[in-house]
Coordinates of C-alpha atoms in Angstrom, one line a residue:
M1348 CA 169.2 266.6 22.9
I1349 CA 166.8 269.5 23.0
A1350 CA 165.0 271.1 20.1
N1351 CA 162.8 274.2 20.8
V1352 CA 159.7 274.5 18.7
L1353 CA 156.5 276.7 18.7
L1354 CA 153.3 274.7 18.4
R1355 CA 150.6 277.1 17.0
S1356 CA 147.7 274.7 17.0
I1357 CA 145.7 272.8 19.7
S1358 CA 145.7 269.3 18.4
F1359 CA 147.1 265.7 18.6
F1360 CA 150.7 265.2 17.5
I1361 CA 153.2 262.4 16.9
A1362 CA 156.9 263.0 17.6
G1363 CA 158.9 260.3 15.8
F1364 CA 162.4 259.9 17.2
K1365 CA 164.6 258.2 14.6
I1366 CA 167.1 256.2 16.6
K1367 CA 169.1 253.0 16.7
A1368 CA 171.0 251.1 19.3
D1369 CA 173.9 248.7 19.2
N1370 CA 175.9 246.7 21.8
L1371 CA 173.0 246.2 24.2
K1372 CA 174.6 245.5 27.6
N1373 CA 171.6 244.3 29.7
D1374 CA 167.8 244.5 30.1
N1375 CA 167.7 247.9 31.7
P1376 CA 166.2 250.9 29.9
I1377 CA 168.5 252.6 27.3
A1378 CA 166.9 256.1 27.4
K1379 CA 163.9 258.2 28.2
L1380 CA 162.1 260.2 25.5
D1381 CA 160.0 263.1 26.4
V1382 CA 158.2 266.2 25.1
V1383 CA 157.8 269.2 27.4
A1384 CA 156.7 272.8 27.1
D1385 CA 157.2 276.0 29.1
W1386 CA 160.9 275.5 29.6
G1387 CA 160.4 272.0 30.9
T1388 CA 157.7 272.7 33.4
T1389 CA 154.8 271.2 31.4
K1390 CA 155.2 267.5 30.5
L1391 CA 153.3 266.5 27.3
A1392 CA 154.5 263.0 26.8
E1393 CA 157.2 260.6 28.1
M1394 CA 158.4 257.0 27.6
E1395 CA 161.4 254.9 28.4
I1396 CA 162.9 252.7 25.7
D1397 CA 164.7 249.4 26.1
K1398 CA 166.0 246.7 23.9
D1399 CA 162.5 245.6 22.8
D1400 CA 161.8 249.1 21.4
V1401 CA 164.8 249.3 19.0
S1402 CA 166.2 247.2 16.2
S1403 CA 169.9 246.5 16.8
G1404 CA 171.9 248.3 14.1
E1405 CA 169.0 249.7 12.1
Y1406 CA 167.4 253.1 12.4
A1407 CA 163.7 253.1 13.3
Y1408 CA 161.1 255.7 14.4
I1409 CA 159.9 255.4 18.0
D1410 CA 156.6 257.4 18.1
L1411 CA 155.5 259.5 21.1
D1412 CA 151.9 260.6 20.9
F1413 CA 150.8 263.8 22.7
K1414 CA 148.0 266.3 22.8
T1415 CA 148.2 270.1 23.3
L1416 CA 145.4 271.8 25.2
K1417 CA 146.7 275.3 24.4
R1418 CA 149.3 276.9 22.1
Y1419 CA 152.8 276.4 23.4
S1420 CA 156.1 278.0 22.8
N1421 CA 159.4 276.6 23.8
V1422 CA 158.4 273.0 23.2
E1423 CA 161.3 270.6 23.7
F1424 CA 161.9 267.1 22.4
R1425 CA 164.4 265.5 24.7
I1426 CA 166.4 262.3 25.0
Y1427 CA 167.9 261.3 28.3
Y1428 CA 170.6 258.6 27.7
Y1429 CA 170.9 256.1 30.5
G1430 CA 173.7 254.0 28.9
N1431 CA 173.3 250.2 28.6
A1432 CA 173.8 250.4 24.8
D1433 CA 175.4 252.6 22.1
L1434 CA 172.5 255.0 21.1
Y1435 CA 172.4 256.9 17.8
F1436 CA 170.0 259.7 17.0
E1437 CA 169.3 261.0 13.5
K1438 CA 166.2 263.3 13.7
I1439 CA 162.7 264.0 15.1
L1440 CA 159.7 264.0 12.8
L1441 CA 156.8 266.0 14.1
K1442 CA 153.4 265.2 12.6
E1443 CA 149.9 266.6 13.4
K1444 CA 147.2 263.9 13.5

């Protein structure tokens, strides 16, 4: 999942990924969430999620904090799905701190 955004301010942000997982198969990571800019060449934030980060069967926000040191275009909010569960994604909420 990729969403391209233009960040006009230099600031701290929170990207809230609203997701849920069901049918957890094992203790391995379910997915990696990241925020990148400049067509993926500048990594702003990244985290792996596992069964401890999600509520089975209920949507919840998983927050990813990041800071911009300059104005960026082509900011992408990505989910890399590893498997190990059924993963559902609803939306991303971007907030400036």
